[in-house]
């Protein structure tokens, strides 16, 4: 009898959680979820914009290195209000100069091997079409410049920004551009003229123009 009672008490001691204990566990889980989940969601929402800014920064740095390595000026252009960018040498030939005379002041590479390199920002992210409310100037490239490239006609129809130019010593002019997302947030990229270095801002809310 005594042994049976001991076994019964042990079985009762090993019983499940009480209702109060379960409520405490659930409350603790809710608190932990409320603390951990919002930062994770914010980080996930920020990632595409940060990735786009890093891609733009990397392209600018690449163009600067090309200028240093080749001892010649190189340029990068982007599509205000769109996702595309391209970069190429700044040198012109007489044929390119003639094409530029009919299509605006646009420079071109000296040969096919120096033709434009084209890329895009991640989906959902665009280059800003203005800086601090001031619309950016756009130019069209002569079709001869992009001839033979995929989507050559479309590239010739794009309104490109004026060039961000890096000289043979790596220097540039002070230039600011921005990448934006669908929620009116932006990251600004600033090219420092004397050094050609690029600084990247934190994520900001765009000011309404």
PDB file of N, CA, C and O in Angstrom, residues 17-63:
ATOM      1  N   UNK A  17       2.032  20.798 -17.409  1.00  0.00           N
ATOM      2  CA  UNK A  17       2.010  22.159 -16.891  1.00  0.00           C
ATOM      3  C   UNK A  17       0.602  22.520 -16.416  1.00  0.00           C
ATOM      4  O   UNK A  17      -0.397  22.087 -16.980  1.00  0.00           O
ATOM      5  N   UNK A  18       0.576  23.363 -15.424  1.00  0.00           N
ATOM      6  CA  UNK A  18      -0.714  23.899 -15.011  1.00  0.00           C
ATOM      7  C   UNK A  18      -1.140  24.978 -15.994  1.00  0.00           C
ATOM      8  O   UNK A  18      -0.343  25.476 -16.791  1.00  0.00           O
ATOM      9  N   UNK A  19      -2.413  25.333 -15.956  1.00  0.00           N
ATOM     10  CA  UNK A  19      -2.934  26.358 -16.859  1.00  0.00           C
ATOM     11  C   UNK A  19      -2.213  27.691 -16.656  1.00  0.00           C
ATOM     12  O   UNK A  19      -1.880  28.388 -17.616  1.00  0.00           O
ATOM     13  N   UNK A  20      -1.917  28.036 -15.415  1.00  0.00           N
ATOM     14  CA  UNK A  20      -1.215  29.290 -15.118  1.00  0.00           C
ATOM     15  C   UNK A  20       0.192  29.282 -15.698  1.00  0.00           C
ATOM     16  O   UNK A  20       0.673  30.290 -16.244  1.00  0.00           O
ATOM     17  N   UNK A  21       0.865  28.134 -15.603  1.00  0.00           N
ATOM     18  CA  UNK A  21       2.219  28.039 -16.150  1.00  0.00           C
ATOM     19  C   UNK A  21       2.200  28.176 -17.677  1.00  0.00           C
ATOM     20  O   UNK A  21       3.078  28.831 -18.255  1.00  0.00           O
ATOM     21  N   UNK A  22       1.197  27.598 -18.317  1.00  0.00           N
ATOM     22  CA  UNK A  22       1.096  27.725 -19.766  1.00  0.00           C
ATOM     23  C   UNK A  22       0.859  29.178 -20.181  1.00  0.00           C
ATOM     24  O   UNK A  22       1.419  29.661 -21.167  1.00  0.00           O
ATOM     25  N   UNK A  23       0.024  29.880 -19.406  1.00  0.00           N
ATOM     26  CA  UNK A  23      -0.212  31.294 -19.704  1.00  0.00           C
ATOM     27  C   UNK A  23       1.070  32.109 -19.561  1.00  0.00           C
ATOM     28  O   UNK A  23       1.344  33.018 -20.357  1.00  0.00           O
ATOM     29  N   UNK A  24       1.863  31.787 -18.547  1.00  0.00           N
ATOM     30  CA  UNK A  24       3.135  32.503 -18.349  1.00  0.00           C
ATOM     31  C   UNK A  24       4.086  32.256 -19.509  1.00  0.00           C
ATOM     32  O   UNK A  24       4.756  33.178 -19.990  1.00  0.00           O
ATOM     33  N   UNK A  25       4.150  31.008 -19.981  1.00  0.00           N
ATOM     34  CA  UNK A  25       5.016  30.686 -21.118  1.00  0.00           C
ATOM     35  C   UNK A  25       4.556  31.430 -22.374  1.00  0.00           C
ATOM     36  O   UNK A  25       5.371  32.002 -23.122  1.00  0.00           O
ATOM     37  N   UNK A  26       3.248  31.430 -22.624  1.00  0.00           N
ATOM     38  CA  UNK A  26       2.720  32.138 -23.786  1.00  0.00           C
ATOM     39  C   UNK A  26       3.002  33.637 -23.709  1.00  0.00           C
ATOM     40  O   UNK A  26       3.362  34.272 -24.705  1.00  0.00           O
ATOM     41  N   UNK A  27       2.835  34.207 -22.519  1.00  0.00           N
ATOM     42  CA  UNK A  27       3.116  35.630 -22.346  1.00  0.00           C
ATOM     43  C   UNK A  27       4.585  35.935 -22.619  1.00  0.00           C
ATOM     44  O   UNK A  27       4.921  36.942 -23.267  1.00  0.00           O
ATOM     45  N   UNK A  28       5.465  35.052 -22.146  1.00  0.00           N
ATOM     46  CA  UNK A  28       6.899  35.241 -22.379  1.00  0.00           C
ATOM     47  C   UNK A  28       7.223  35.157 -23.869  1.00  0.00           C
ATOM     48  O   UNK A  28       7.998  35.973 -24.392  1.00  0.00           O
ATOM     49  N   UNK A  29       6.594  34.207 -24.562  1.00  0.00           N
ATOM     50  CA  UNK A  29       6.817  34.086 -26.003  1.00  0.00           C
ATOM     51  C   UNK A  29       6.341  35.329 -26.750  1.00  0.00           C
ATOM     52  O   UNK A  29       6.991  35.788 -27.690  1.00  0.00           O
ATOM     53  N   UNK A  30       5.207  35.885 -26.324  1.00  0.00           N
ATOM     54  CA  UNK A  30       4.701  37.096 -26.960  1.00  0.00           C
ATOM     55  C   UNK A  30       5.649  38.266 -26.755  1.00  0.00           C
ATOM     56  O   UNK A  30       5.884  39.067 -27.669  1.00  0.00           O
ATOM     57  N   UNK A  31       6.205  38.380 -25.567  1.00  0.00           N
ATOM     58  CA  UNK A  31       7.144  39.472 -25.280  1.00  0.00           C
ATOM     59  C   UNK A  31       8.394  39.324 -26.134  1.00  0.00           C
ATOM     60  O   UNK A  31       8.871  40.294 -26.753  1.00  0.00           O
ATOM     61  N   UNK A  32       8.938  38.098 -26.189  1.00  0.00           N
ATOM     62  CA  UNK A  32      10.148  37.866 -26.987  1.00  0.00           C
ATOM     63  C   UNK A  32       9.872  38.155 -28.460  1.00  0.00           C
ATOM     64  O   UNK A  32      10.682  38.786 -29.146  1.00  0.00           O
ATOM     65  N   UNK A  33       8.712  37.709 -28.953  1.00  0.00           N
ATOM     66  CA  UNK A  33       8.356  37.953 -30.351  1.00  0.00           C
ATOM     67  C   UNK A  33       8.238  39.444 -30.637  1.00  0.00           C
ATOM     68  O   UNK A  33       8.702  39.944 -31.670  1.00  0.00           O
ATOM     69  N   UNK A  34       7.627  40.190 -29.717  1.00  0.00           N
ATOM     70  CA  UNK A  34       7.467  41.628 -29.905  1.00  0.00           C
ATOM     71  C   UNK A  34       8.789  42.368 -29.922  1.00  0.00           C
ATOM     72  O   UNK A  34       8.912  43.415 -30.561  1.00  0.00           O
ATOM     73  N   UNK A  35       9.784  41.832 -29.211  1.00  0.00           N
ATOM     74  CA  UNK A  35      11.102  42.482 -29.175  1.00  0.00           C
ATOM     75  C   UNK A  35      11.940  42.116 -30.382  1.00  0.00           C
ATOM     76  O   UNK A  35      12.627  42.954 -30.966  1.00  0.00           O
ATOM     77  N   UNK A  36      11.893  40.856 -30.812  1.00  0.00           N
ATOM     78  CA  UNK A  36      12.795  40.353 -31.847  1.00  0.00           C
ATOM     79  C   UNK A  36      12.262  40.587 -33.257  1.00  0.00           C
ATOM     80  O   UNK A  36      13.013  40.975 -34.161  1.00  0.00           O
ATOM     81  N   UNK A  37      10.964  40.357 -33.478  1.00  0.00           N
ATOM     82  CA  UNK A  37      10.434  40.361 -34.841  1.00  0.00           C
ATOM     83  C   UNK A  37      10.499  41.729 -35.526  1.00  0.00           C
ATOM     84  O   UNK A  37      10.921  41.812 -36.690  1.00  0.00           O
ATOM     85  N   UNK A  38      10.100  42.852 -34.899  1.00  0.00           N
ATOM     86  CA  UNK A  38      10.140  44.133 -35.620  1.00  0.00           C
ATOM     87  C   UNK A  38      11.509  44.499 -36.183  1.00  0.00           C
ATOM     88  O   UNK A  38      11.593  44.912 -37.350  1.00  0.00           O
ATOM     89  N   UNK A  39      12.621  44.361 -35.423  1.00  0.00           N
ATOM     90  CA  UNK A  39      13.920  44.664 -36.041  1.00  0.00           C
ATOM     91  C   UNK A  39      14.249  43.760 -37.220  1.00  0.00           C
ATOM     92  O   UNK A  39      14.847  44.210 -38.203  1.00  0.00           O
ATOM     93  N   UNK A  40      13.858  42.505 -37.136  1.00  0.00           N
ATOM     94  CA  UNK A  40      14.118  41.583 -38.248  1.00  0.00           C
ATOM     95  C   UNK A  40      13.330  42.008 -39.487  1.00  0.00           C
ATOM     96  O   UNK A  40      13.857  42.009 -40.602  1.00  0.00           O
ATOM     97  N   UNK A  41      12.066  42.385 -39.294  1.00  0.00           N
ATOM     98  CA  UNK A  41      11.249  42.841 -40.422  1.00  0.00           C
ATOM     99  C   UNK A  41      11.808  44.115 -41.032  1.00  0.00           C
ATOM    100  O   UNK A  41      11.811  44.280 -42.257  1.00  0.00           O
ATOM    101  N   UNK A  42      12.277  45.041 -40.171  1.00  0.00           N
ATOM    102  CA  UNK A  42      12.869  46.277 -40.687  1.00  0.00           C
ATOM    103  C   UNK A  42      14.126  45.977 -41.499  1.00  0.00           C
ATOM    104  O   UNK A  42      14.366  46.575 -42.548  1.00  0.00           O
ATOM    105  N   UNK A  43      14.944  45.053 -40.994  1.00  0.00           N
ATOM    106  CA  UNK A  43      16.168  44.693 -41.694  1.00  0.00           C
ATOM    107  C   UNK A  43      15.851  44.090 -43.056  1.00  0.00           C
ATOM    108  O   UNK A  43      16.501  44.409 -44.053  1.00  0.00           O
ATOM    109  N   UNK A  44      14.832  43.231 -43.119  1.00  0.00           N
ATOM    110  CA  UNK A  44      14.437  42.635 -44.386  1.00  0.00           C
ATOM    111  C   UNK A  44      13.909  43.687 -45.358  1.00  0.00           C
ATOM    112  O   UNK A  44      14.185  43.646 -46.555  1.00  0.00           O
ATOM    113  N   UNK A  45      13.150  44.663 -44.831  1.00  0.00           N
ATOM    114  CA  UNK A  45      12.620  45.726 -45.692  1.00  0.00           C
ATOM    115  C   UNK A  45      13.725  46.649 -46.197  1.00  0.00           C
ATOM    116  O   UNK A  45      13.636  47.192 -47.303  1.00  0.00           O
ATOM    117  N   UNK A  46      14.775  46.844 -45.399  1.00  0.00           N
ATOM    118  CA  UNK A  46      15.872  47.742 -45.778  1.00  0.00           C
ATOM    119  C   UNK A  46      16.831  47.106 -46.780  1.00  0.00           C
ATOM    120  O   UNK A  46      17.539  47.819 -47.502  1.00  0.00           O
ATOM    121  N   UNK A  47      16.869  45.775 -46.834  1.00  0.00           N
ATOM    122  CA  UNK A  47      17.908  45.093 -47.590  1.00  0.00           C
ATOM    123  C   UNK A  47      17.931  45.447 -49.071  1.00  0.00           C
ATOM    124  O   UNK A  47      19.012  45.712 -49.629  1.00  0.00           O
ATOM    125  N   UNK A  48      16.787  45.476 -49.803  1.00  0.00           N
ATOM    126  CA  UNK A  48      16.859  45.816 -51.230  1.00  0.00           C
ATOM    127  C   UNK A  48      17.441  47.202 -51.490  1.00  0.00           C
ATOM    128  O   UNK A  48      18.234  47.383 -52.418  1.00  0.00           O
ATOM    129  N   UNK A  49      17.067  48.186 -50.671  1.00  0.00           N
ATOM    130  CA  UNK A  49      17.585  49.540 -50.865  1.00  0.00           C
ATOM    131  C   UNK A  49      19.083  49.594 -50.580  1.00  0.00           C
ATOM    132  O   UNK A  49      19.846  50.230 -51.318  1.00  0.00           O
ATOM    133  N   UNK A  50      19.509  48.915 -49.529  1.00  0.00           N
ATOM    134  CA  UNK A  50      20.945  48.889 -49.211  1.00  0.00           C
ATOM    135  C   UNK A  50      21.729  48.161 -50.288  1.00  0.00           C
ATOM    136  O   UNK A  50      22.840  48.574 -50.648  1.00  0.00           O
ATOM    137  N   UNK A  51      21.164  47.092 -50.810  1.00  0.00           N
ATOM    138  CA  UNK A  51      21.827  46.350 -51.890  1.00  0.00           C
ATOM    139  C   UNK A  51      21.976  47.224 -53.132  1.00  0.00           C
ATOM    140  O   UNK A  51      23.021  47.208 -53.792  1.00  0.00           O
ATOM    141  N   UNK A  52      20.936  47.995 -53.445  1.00  0.00           N
ATOM    142  CA  UNK A  52      20.996  48.881 -54.611  1.00  0.00           C
ATOM    143  C   UNK A  52      22.064  49.958 -54.421  1.00  0.00           C
ATOM    144  O   UNK A  52      22.817  50.268 -55.354  1.00  0.00           O
ATOM    145  N   UNK A  53      22.123  50.544 -53.239  1.00  0.00           N
ATOM    146  CA  UNK A  53      23.124  51.576 -52.969  1.00  0.00           C
ATOM    147  C   UNK A  53      24.538  51.004 -53.075  1.00  0.00           C
ATOM    148  O   UNK A  53      25.439  51.650 -53.622  1.00  0.00           O
ATOM    149  N   UNK A  54      24.722  49.788 -52.572  1.00  0.00           N
ATOM    150  CA  UNK A  54      26.035  49.160 -52.658  1.00  0.00           C
ATOM    151  C   UNK A  54      26.406  48.850 -54.108  1.00  0.00           C
ATOM    152  O   UNK A  54      27.564  48.995 -54.507  1.00  0.00           O
ATOM    153  N   UNK A  55      25.415  48.434 -54.908  1.00  0.00           N
ATOM    154  CA  UNK A  55      25.692  48.171 -56.320  1.00  0.00           C
ATOM    155  C   UNK A  55      26.105  49.457 -57.030  1.00  0.00           C
ATOM    156  O   UNK A  55      27.052  49.456 -57.827  1.00  0.00           O
ATOM    157  N   UNK A  56      25.402  50.555 -56.759  1.00  0.00           N
ATOM    158  CA  UNK A  56      25.761  51.834 -57.382  1.00  0.00           C
ATOM    159  C   UNK A  56      27.135  52.297 -56.915  1.00  0.00           C
ATOM    160  O   UNK A  56      27.956  52.769 -57.719  1.00  0.00           O
ATOM    161  N   UNK A  57      27.405  52.155 -55.626  1.00  0.00           N
ATOM    162  CA  UNK A  57      28.724  52.555 -55.103  1.00  0.00           C
ATOM    163  C   UNK A  57      29.837  51.736 -55.744  1.00  0.00           C
ATOM    164  O   UNK A  57      30.882  52.262 -56.136  1.00  0.00           O
ATOM    165  N   UNK A  58      29.594  50.437 -55.869  1.00  0.00           N
ATOM    166  CA  UNK A  58      30.594  49.553 -56.466  1.00  0.00           C
ATOM    167  C   UNK A  58      30.878  49.919 -57.919  1.00  0.00           C
ATOM    168  O   UNK A  58      32.032  49.898 -58.371  1.00  0.00           O
ATOM    169  N   UNK A  59      29.828  50.284 -58.669  1.00  0.00           N
ATOM    170  CA  UNK A  59      30.019  50.670 -60.070  1.00  0.00           C
ATOM    171  C   UNK A  59      30.833  51.956 -60.173  1.00  0.00           C
ATOM    172  O   UNK A  59      31.715  52.067 -61.028  1.00  0.00           O
ATOM    173  N   UNK A  60      30.541  52.914 -59.314  1.00  0.00           N
ATOM    174  CA  UNK A  60      31.310  54.158 -59.319  1.00  0.00           C
ATOM    175  C   UNK A  60      32.772  53.885 -58.993  1.00  0.00           C
ATOM    176  O   UNK A  60      33.685  54.442 -59.634  1.00  0.00           O
ATOM    177  N   UNK A  61      33.020  53.026 -58.012  1.00  0.00           N
ATOM    178  CA  UNK A  61      34.399  52.687 -57.648  1.00  0.00           C
ATOM    179  C   UNK A  61      35.103  51.969 -58.801  1.00  0.00           C
ATOM    180  O   UNK A  61      36.292  52.198 -59.057  1.00  0.00           O
ATOM    181  N   UNK A  62      34.372  51.104 -59.507  1.00  0.00           N
ATOM    182  CA  UNK A  62      34.955  50.396 -60.641  1.00  0.00           C
ATOM    183  C   UNK A  62      35.358  51.351 -61.748  1.00  0.00           C
ATOM    184  O   UNK A  62      36.444  51.227 -62.344  1.00  0.00           O
ATOM    185  N   UNK A  63      34.487  52.314 -62.044  1.00  0.00           N
ATOM    186  CA  UNK A  63      34.795  53.292 -63.093  1.00  0.00           C
ATOM    187  C   UNK A  63      36.024  54.116 -62.707  1.00  0.00           C
ATOM    188  O   UNK A  63      36.899  54.393 -63.545  1.00  0.00           O
TER     189      UNK A  63
END
